[in-house]
Short mmCIF file of C-alpha atoms in Angstrom, two decimals:
data_model
loop_
_atom_site.label_atom_id
_atom_site.label_comp_id
_atom_site.label_asym_id
_atom_site.label_seq_id
_atom_site.Cartn_x
_atom_site.Cartn_y
_atom_site.Cartn_z
CA UNK A 1 37.06 -67.20 -139.48
CA UNK A 2 35.43 -65.10 -136.35
CA UNK A 3 31.93 -67.04 -136.84
CA UNK A 4 33.74 -70.23 -137.07
CA UNK A 5 35.66 -69.57 -133.89
CA UNK A 6 32.40 -68.49 -132.12
CA UNK A 7 30.78 -71.74 -133.22
CA UNK A 8 33.79 -73.73 -131.76
CA UNK A 9 33.50 -71.79 -128.42
CA UNK A 10 29.83 -72.45 -128.42
CA UNK A 11 30.20 -76.23 -129.02
CA UNK A 12 33.08 -76.50 -126.32
CA UNK A 13 30.59 -74.60 -123.81
CA UNK A 14 27.80 -76.93 -124.67
CA UNK A 15 30.14 -79.94 -124.13
CA UNK A 16 31.48 -78.72 -120.83
CA UNK A 17 27.86 -77.79 -119.85
CA UNK A 18 26.76 -81.38 -120.53
CA UNK A 19 29.71 -82.90 -118.73
CA UNK A 20 29.06 -80.73 -115.65
CA UNK A 21 25.48 -81.99 -115.61
CA UNK A 22 26.49 -85.51 -115.94
CA UNK A 23 28.96 -85.22 -113.01
CA UNK A 24 26.38 -83.72 -110.96
CA UNK A 25 23.90 -86.22 -111.80
CA UNK A 26 26.31 -89.02 -110.79
CA UNK A 27 27.48 -87.12 -107.56
CA UNK A 28 26.43 -89.35 -104.62
CA UNK A 29 24.61 -87.69 -101.74
CA UNK A 30 22.05 -88.42 -99.15
CA UNK A 31 18.43 -88.23 -100.05
CA UNK A 32 16.45 -85.23 -98.57
CA UNK A 33 13.21 -86.79 -97.89
CA UNK A 34 14.07 -89.05 -95.19
CA UNK A 35 18.07 -88.56 -94.83
CA UNK A 36 19.06 -91.97 -96.04
CA UNK A 37 21.70 -93.42 -98.43
CA UNK A 38 20.91 -96.92 -99.61
CA UNK A 39 23.49 -99.30 -101.10
CA UNK A 40 22.59 -102.66 -102.64
CA UNK A 41 25.52 -105.23 -102.70
CA UNK A 42 25.48 -107.77 -105.45
CA UNK A 43 28.21 -110.46 -104.76
CA UNK A 44 29.24 -113.21 -107.17
CA UNK A 45 26.95 -113.00 -110.22
CA UNK A 46 29.19 -115.40 -112.07
CA UNK A 47 27.35 -114.39 -115.27
CA UNK A 48 28.16 -116.45 -118.33
CA UNK A 49 26.44 -116.37 -121.73
CA UNK A 50 22.78 -115.63 -120.56
CA UNK A 51 19.88 -117.97 -121.17
CA UNK A 52 22.14 -120.66 -122.46
CA UNK A 53 24.11 -120.75 -119.34
CA UNK A 54 22.73 -123.37 -116.89
CA UNK A 55 22.24 -122.81 -113.15
CA UNK A 56 24.25 -124.54 -110.36
CA UNK A 57 23.21 -126.00 -107.06
CA UNK A 58 19.30 -125.50 -107.41
CA UNK A 59 16.36 -127.77 -106.82
CA UNK A 60 15.74 -130.47 -109.64
CA UNK A 61 12.58 -128.80 -110.74
CA UNK A 62 14.36 -125.57 -111.13
CA UNK A 63 17.01 -126.79 -113.54
CA UNK A 64 15.05 -126.79 -116.86
CA UNK A 65 14.12 -123.35 -116.90
CA UNK A 66 17.07 -121.71 -114.83
CA UNK A 67 19.92 -119.63 -116.37
CA UNK A 68 21.66 -116.31 -115.91
CA UNK A 69 18.41 -114.74 -116.69
CA UNK A 70 17.36 -115.78 -113.26
CA UNK A 71 20.28 -113.59 -111.95
CA UNK A 72 19.12 -110.65 -114.18
CA UNK A 73 15.50 -111.03 -112.79
CA UNK A 74 16.82 -111.03 -109.31
CA UNK A 75 18.68 -107.66 -109.75
CA UNK A 76 15.60 -106.07 -111.32
CA UNK A 77 13.32 -107.23 -108.34
CA UNK A 78 15.87 -105.86 -105.88
CA UNK A 79 16.18 -102.57 -107.48
CA UNK A 80 12.47 -102.19 -107.61
CA UNK A 81 11.93 -103.25 -104.00
CA UNK A 82 14.95 -101.41 -102.42
CA UNK A 83 15.20 -98.25 -104.46
CA UNK A 84 19.01 -98.10 -103.90
CA UNK A 85 21.00 -95.00 -104.46
CA UNK A 86 24.12 -97.05 -105.32
CA UNK A 87 24.47 -100.68 -106.65
CA UNK A 88 27.91 -102.24 -105.71
CA UNK A 89 29.07 -105.22 -107.50
CA UNK A 90 31.84 -107.06 -105.50
CA UNK A 91 33.56 -109.26 -107.99
CA UNK A 92 33.26 -112.41 -109.84
CA UNK A 93 30.76 -110.47 -111.92
CA UNK A 94 31.30 -112.91 -114.75
CA UNK A 95 32.63 -116.45 -114.73
CA UNK A 96 35.36 -116.22 -117.26
CA UNK A 97 35.60 -119.87 -118.13
CA UNK A 98 32.11 -119.86 -119.34
CA UNK A 99 31.83 -116.53 -120.87
CA UNK A 100 32.83 -116.86 -124.64
CA UNK A 101 32.99 -113.10 -124.85
CA UNK A 102 33.96 -111.02 -121.76
CA UNK A 103 32.39 -107.73 -123.21
CA UNK A 104 28.99 -109.19 -124.13
CA UNK A 105 28.82 -110.96 -120.75
CA UNK A 106 29.67 -108.04 -118.83
CA UNK A 107 27.21 -105.94 -120.77
CA UNK A 108 24.39 -108.34 -120.09
CA UNK A 109 25.46 -108.65 -116.38
CA UNK A 110 25.47 -104.99 -115.73
CA UNK A 111 22.50 -104.20 -118.02
CA UNK A 112 19.86 -103.97 -115.11
CA UNK A 113 21.83 -101.49 -113.29
CA UNK A 114 22.44 -99.44 -116.49
CA UNK A 115 18.83 -99.36 -117.57
CA UNK A 116 17.89 -98.36 -114.04
CA UNK A 117 19.91 -95.12 -114.39
CA UNK A 118 21.15 -95.55 -110.95
CA UNK A 119 24.80 -95.02 -110.33
CA UNK A 120 26.74 -98.10 -109.78
CA UNK A 121 30.34 -99.24 -108.89
CA UNK A 122 32.31 -102.61 -109.47
CA UNK A 123 35.30 -104.37 -108.32
CA UNK A 124 36.88 -107.58 -109.54
CA UNK A 125 37.06 -111.06 -108.19
CA UNK A 126 39.23 -114.00 -108.96
CA UNK A 127 37.22 -115.16 -112.13
CA UNK A 128 36.40 -111.96 -113.99
CA UNK A 129 39.53 -112.02 -116.20
CA UNK A 130 39.41 -115.74 -117.21
CA UNK A 131 37.61 -114.86 -120.50
CA UNK A 132 38.82 -112.96 -123.46
CA UNK A 133 40.02 -109.98 -121.57
CA UNK A 134 42.84 -109.35 -119.21
CA UNK A 135 42.21 -108.19 -115.61
CA UNK A 136 43.12 -104.51 -116.64
CA UNK A 137 41.01 -104.90 -119.73
CA UNK A 138 37.91 -105.99 -117.78
CA UNK A 139 38.22 -103.12 -115.39
CA UNK A 140 38.83 -100.68 -118.23
CA UNK A 141 35.63 -101.81 -119.90
CA UNK A 142 33.66 -101.44 -116.77
CA UNK A 143 34.95 -97.89 -116.35
CA UNK A 144 33.69 -96.88 -119.81
CA UNK A 145 30.14 -98.22 -119.17
CA UNK A 146 27.23 -96.05 -118.80
CA UNK A 147 26.26 -94.59 -115.29
CA UNK A 148 29.32 -96.24 -113.72
CA UNK A 149 31.45 -94.53 -110.91
CA UNK A 150 34.12 -97.34 -111.20
CA UNK A 151 37.55 -96.30 -111.73
CA UNK A 152 40.65 -98.02 -112.97
CA UNK A 153 42.81 -96.71 -110.08
CA UNK A 154 43.63 -93.33 -108.39
CA UNK A 155 44.93 -90.99 -110.93
CA UNK A 156 47.47 -89.56 -108.67
CA UNK A 157 49.31 -92.78 -107.84
CA UNK A 158 51.18 -94.39 -110.89
CA UNK A 159 52.23 -97.55 -109.12
CA UNK A 160 49.63 -99.36 -107.19
CA UNK A 161 48.78 -103.02 -107.34
CA UNK A 162 45.71 -104.43 -108.89
CA UNK A 163 42.94 -102.70 -110.86
CA UNK A 164 39.95 -100.96 -109.38
CA UNK A 165 41.25 -99.07 -106.16
CA UNK A 166 39.27 -96.05 -105.69
CA UNK A 167 37.01 -94.23 -103.30
CA UNK A 168 33.73 -92.51 -103.57
CA UNK A 169 32.28 -89.81 -101.41
CA UNK A 170 28.61 -89.55 -100.39
CA UNK A 171 27.80 -85.87 -99.48
CA UNK A 172 25.31 -84.55 -97.16
CA UNK A 173 21.79 -83.28 -98.25
CA UNK A 174 21.70 -80.50 -100.72
CA UNK A 175 21.10 -77.20 -98.92
CA UNK A 176 22.30 -78.58 -95.53
CA UNK A 177 25.68 -77.42 -93.85
CA UNK A 178 27.16 -80.68 -94.81
CA UNK A 179 26.10 -80.49 -98.53
CA UNK A 180 29.69 -80.01 -99.58
CA UNK A 181 31.26 -82.52 -97.38
CA UNK A 182 31.50 -86.15 -97.53
CA UNK A 183 29.61 -87.58 -94.69
CA UNK A 184 30.10 -91.24 -95.74
CA UNK A 185 33.13 -92.60 -97.53
CA UNK A 186 33.44 -95.80 -99.68
CA UNK A 187 36.53 -97.41 -100.29
CA UNK A 188 36.96 -100.05 -103.14
CA UNK A 189 39.94 -102.31 -103.38
CA UNK A 190 41.13 -105.05 -105.79
CA UNK A 191 41.78 -108.21 -103.55
CA UNK A 192 43.45 -109.73 -106.48
CA UNK A 193 42.81 -113.34 -107.80
CA UNK A 194 45.66 -115.74 -107.11
CA UNK A 195 49.06 -115.61 -105.30
CA UNK A 196 51.78 -114.65 -107.79
CA UNK A 197 54.38 -115.75 -105.23
CA UNK A 198 55.53 -119.24 -105.92
CA UNK A 199 56.14 -119.99 -102.20
CA UNK A 200 52.58 -118.68 -101.27
CA UNK A 201 49.74 -120.87 -102.28
CA UNK A 202 46.10 -119.86 -102.80
CA UNK A 203 44.37 -116.55 -103.22
CA UNK A 204 45.57 -113.17 -103.57
CA UNK A 205 45.58 -110.21 -101.08
CA UNK A 206 45.52 -106.38 -100.73
CA UNK A 207 49.21 -105.25 -101.15
CA UNK A 208 51.23 -102.54 -99.22
CA UNK A 209 50.73 -100.14 -102.20
CA UNK A 210 46.93 -100.43 -101.94
CA UNK A 211 47.21 -100.00 -98.18
CA UNK A 212 49.37 -97.00 -98.43
CA UNK A 213 46.75 -95.34 -100.89
CA UNK A 214 43.94 -96.32 -98.37
CA UNK A 215 45.94 -94.71 -95.50
CA UNK A 216 46.50 -91.54 -97.46
CA UNK A 217 42.84 -91.31 -98.73
CA UNK A 218 41.46 -91.90 -95.22
CA UNK A 219 43.91 -89.33 -93.64
CA UNK A 220 42.81 -86.84 -96.32
CA UNK A 221 39.05 -87.42 -95.76
CA UNK A 222 39.37 -87.19 -92.25
CA UNK A 223 41.09 -83.75 -92.28
CA UNK A 224 38.70 -82.32 -94.91
CA UNK A 225 35.77 -83.40 -92.79
CA UNK A 226 36.94 -82.26 -89.31
CA UNK A 227 38.27 -78.77 -90.67
CA UNK A 228 36.80 -75.23 -90.49
CA UNK A 229 33.55 -73.75 -89.06
CA UNK A 230 31.52 -76.98 -89.35
CA UNK A 231 34.42 -78.99 -87.89
CA UNK A 232 33.44 -82.42 -86.39
CA UNK A 233 35.22 -84.07 -83.31
CA UNK A 234 35.14 -87.56 -85.20
CA UNK A 235 35.84 -88.63 -88.73
CA UNK A 236 33.03 -89.51 -91.13
CA UNK A 237 32.36 -93.38 -91.21
CA UNK A 238 33.59 -95.29 -93.96
CA UNK A 239 32.72 -98.72 -95.64
CA UNK A 240 35.06 -100.88 -97.50
CA UNK A 241 34.18 -103.20 -100.40
CA UNK A 242 36.47 -105.99 -101.82
CA UNK A 243 35.95 -109.47 -103.08
CA UNK A 244 38.24 -112.03 -101.11
CA UNK A 245 37.60 -112.05 -97.30
CA UNK A 246 40.39 -111.13 -94.80
CA UNK A 247 41.77 -113.81 -92.71
CA UNK A 248 40.15 -112.08 -89.72
CA UNK A 249 36.80 -113.48 -91.13
CA UNK A 250 37.65 -116.82 -89.40
CA UNK A 251 37.61 -115.10 -86.02
CA UNK A 252 33.84 -115.64 -85.43
CA UNK A 253 31.61 -118.66 -84.34
CA UNK A 254 27.85 -118.91 -83.88
CA UNK A 255 28.08 -116.98 -80.71
CA UNK A 256 29.28 -113.72 -82.13
CA UNK A 257 27.98 -113.34 -85.62
CA UNK A 258 24.55 -112.74 -87.33
CA UNK A 259 23.87 -114.90 -90.43
CA UNK A 260 25.19 -118.20 -91.58
CA UNK A 261 28.60 -119.75 -91.95
CA UNK A 262 28.21 -122.82 -94.10
CA UNK A 263 31.79 -123.17 -95.51
CA UNK A 264 35.26 -122.27 -94.60
CA UNK A 265 36.77 -118.88 -94.94
CA UNK A 266 38.61 -118.72 -98.49
CA UNK A 267 40.99 -116.01 -97.66
CA UNK A 268 44.69 -115.44 -98.58
CA UNK A 269 46.94 -118.13 -96.91
CA UNK A 270 48.95 -115.07 -95.61
CA UNK A 271 47.85 -111.95 -93.66
CA UNK A 272 48.93 -108.85 -95.33
CA UNK A 273 47.85 -106.63 -92.36
CA UNK A 274 45.02 -104.63 -94.05
CA UNK A 275 42.51 -105.29 -91.26
CA UNK A 276 45.18 -103.70 -88.83
CA UNK A 277 45.46 -100.95 -91.23
CA UNK A 278 41.80 -100.15 -91.06
CA UNK A 279 41.71 -100.56 -87.26
CA UNK A 280 44.66 -97.89 -87.10
CA UNK A 281 42.90 -95.51 -89.46
CA UNK A 282 39.76 -95.55 -87.41
CA UNK A 283 36.96 -94.59 -89.79
CA UNK A 284 35.92 -97.88 -91.62
CA UNK A 285 32.91 -99.17 -89.81
CA UNK A 286 32.14 -102.25 -91.98
CA UNK A 287 33.74 -104.31 -94.69
CA UNK A 288 31.80 -106.38 -97.24
CA UNK A 289 33.24 -109.10 -99.22
CA UNK A 290 31.87 -112.03 -101.46
CA UNK A 291 33.71 -114.97 -102.57
CA UNK A 292 32.30 -117.60 -100.17
CA UNK A 293 28.82 -118.02 -101.68
CA UNK A 294 27.09 -119.80 -98.72
CA UNK A 295 28.53 -117.62 -96.04
CA UNK A 296 26.35 -114.54 -95.35
CA UNK A 297 27.27 -113.46 -91.75
CA UNK A 298 28.31 -110.24 -90.13
CA UNK A 299 30.53 -110.25 -87.14
CA UNK A 300 32.17 -107.40 -85.29
CA UNK A 301 35.96 -107.37 -84.49
CA UNK A 302 37.69 -104.34 -82.93
CA UNK A 303 34.76 -102.01 -83.65
CA UNK A 304 34.75 -103.24 -87.47
CA UNK A 305 32.07 -105.35 -88.91
CA UNK A 306 33.03 -107.92 -91.29
CA UNK A 307 30.31 -109.05 -93.56
CA UNK A 308 29.56 -111.61 -96.30
CA UNK A 309 26.83 -110.71 -98.89
CA UNK A 310 25.85 -114.31 -99.65
CA UNK A 311 26.05 -115.70 -103.16
CA UNK A 312 23.88 -113.80 -105.75
CA UNK A 313 24.27 -115.61 -109.11
CA UNK A 314 22.70 -118.49 -110.27
CA UNK A 315 25.52 -119.84 -112.36
CA UNK A 316 27.53 -120.05 -109.13
CA UNK A 317 27.96 -122.70 -106.67
CA UNK A 318 25.42 -122.45 -103.77
CA UNK A 319 23.13 -124.86 -101.92
CA UNK A 320 19.97 -126.28 -103.33
CA UNK A 321 16.88 -125.01 -101.52
CA UNK A 322 19.08 -122.10 -99.86
CA UNK A 323 17.95 -118.99 -101.49
CA UNK A 324 20.18 -116.58 -103.48
CA UNK A 325 20.53 -113.31 -101.74
CA UNK A 326 21.68 -109.70 -101.63
CA UNK A 327 22.84 -107.30 -98.88
CA UNK A 328 21.31 -103.93 -98.22
CA UNK A 329 23.20 -101.21 -96.33
CA UNK A 330 21.34 -98.22 -95.29
CA UNK A 331 23.03 -95.08 -93.65
CA UNK A 332 20.80 -92.53 -91.83
CA UNK A 333 21.47 -89.05 -91.00
CA UNK A 334 20.70 -87.39 -87.50
CA UNK A 335 18.39 -84.41 -87.12
CA UNK A 336 20.12 -81.17 -85.88
CA UNK A 337 18.51 -79.01 -83.07
CA UNK A 338 17.13 -76.78 -85.85
CA UNK A 339 15.34 -79.45 -87.68
CA UNK A 340 17.93 -79.96 -90.43
CA UNK A 341 20.12 -82.85 -91.39
CA UNK A 342 23.52 -83.40 -89.76
CA UNK A 343 26.19 -86.24 -89.88
CA UNK A 344 25.48 -89.92 -90.16
CA UNK A 345 23.51 -91.36 -87.09
CA UNK A 346 23.52 -94.96 -87.81
CA UNK A 347 24.29 -97.62 -90.38
CA UNK A 348 22.01 -100.73 -90.81
CA UNK A 349 22.03 -103.79 -92.86
CA UNK A 350 19.85 -106.73 -93.92
CA UNK A 351 19.61 -109.33 -96.57
CA UNK A 352 16.81 -110.02 -99.15
CA UNK A 353 16.29 -113.65 -100.31
CA UNK A 354 15.20 -114.38 -103.99
CA UNK A 355 12.00 -115.96 -103.01
CA UNK A 356 8.35 -115.24 -103.80
CA UNK A 357 8.26 -112.28 -101.29
CA UNK A 358 11.86 -111.07 -101.35
CA UNK A 359 11.98 -112.13 -97.63
CA UNK A 360 14.01 -109.82 -95.53
CA UNK A 361 16.30 -111.52 -93.04
CA UNK A 362 19.03 -110.46 -90.39
CA UNK A 363 18.33 -106.72 -89.91
CA UNK A 364 21.16 -105.37 -87.61
CA UNK A 365 22.69 -102.17 -86.78
CA UNK A 366 26.41 -102.18 -87.68
CA UNK A 367 27.13 -98.83 -86.14
CA UNK A 368 25.52 -95.92 -84.52
CA UNK A 369 26.97 -92.65 -83.50
CA UNK A 370 25.68 -92.84 -79.90
CA UNK A 371 27.61 -96.04 -79.21
CA UNK A 372 30.84 -95.07 -81.08
CA UNK A 373 33.56 -95.06 -78.60
CA UNK A 374 31.43 -96.54 -75.83
CA UNK A 375 33.51 -100.00 -75.78
CA UNK A 376 34.24 -100.96 -72.21
CA UNK A 377 37.82 -101.25 -71.47
CA UNK A 378 39.63 -103.40 -68.84
CA UNK A 379 41.89 -101.33 -66.52
CA UNK A 380 45.60 -101.80 -67.30
CA UNK A 381 47.25 -103.66 -64.50
CA UNK A 382 44.15 -105.82 -63.32
CA UNK A 383 43.44 -109.33 -63.79
#
């Protein structure tokens, strides 16, 4: 009996050790060589049934050989070229109406990320649940996949709208003073699919319960980061990812954004106030959405950058001759006076086109520590 109990204890210890190693392996932190954290955003894959699924809006000469396989090849090329530390899929990962089996389609769609052994995260769009699984079922399957950091919902909040509301912390470089602190916070939210309120037409939106979770999480992260001997005077920067753009994306014209706007802003028909919630929180520096495939701009409003990725998938509407594309975001750390690594110094972005050279376009700085709070203010009481 004693030997049997010892064996049980041994097996439990082995299991716990393996679990700990897995958690450490998937823990996000900045890379020590050059102080960077690199995020690849993949928007709107619209994956169907693989090589039998035709492409949409490509040149006539591309049609005979074009399929979901082109989407897969593009992801593989991007991973090899950019070597991201995290891959983020921002919804409409599969196109439910043309996916005979949601599980098989998801397995194929996420296969390049899984085989790369790079941590990845996903949220849902408005088409993911239109196949053989409910919206909850789709997210549950994603959460159970290999190497994913996706979560169904916050474990401490029982009543929250949607599926796929969670945050990920990116810690400082191992061995640095900020090794055990999140220096970059990533927020993921389910922006829904379609309105469930009869009097409100159109797409879904981020609900009050989700905004409450965001506010609480942001406040907690700020308190943790700015507390104790390594206290900081400002919160760690945050990035937010969701599928459907906010109404505020319509605030820009060609004079005040970088990139292209070739279609309307397909936001919800009402404004749920989430942009105001983020402005009030003060830590989010940029938001990244998908949904509108041939929009790929970034514009700054009230110190928050509102960005599109541009359409990635080939079984998704686009524009013939207009290359599919992906967005990269790279956060870089500052060097301390003693030569070590400190807090986040800057956040940059660019896009890569799926052409022969994976051409880089529209490189821009979204946020830098030196310019934070440097906004020119108009004196009150003056015209």
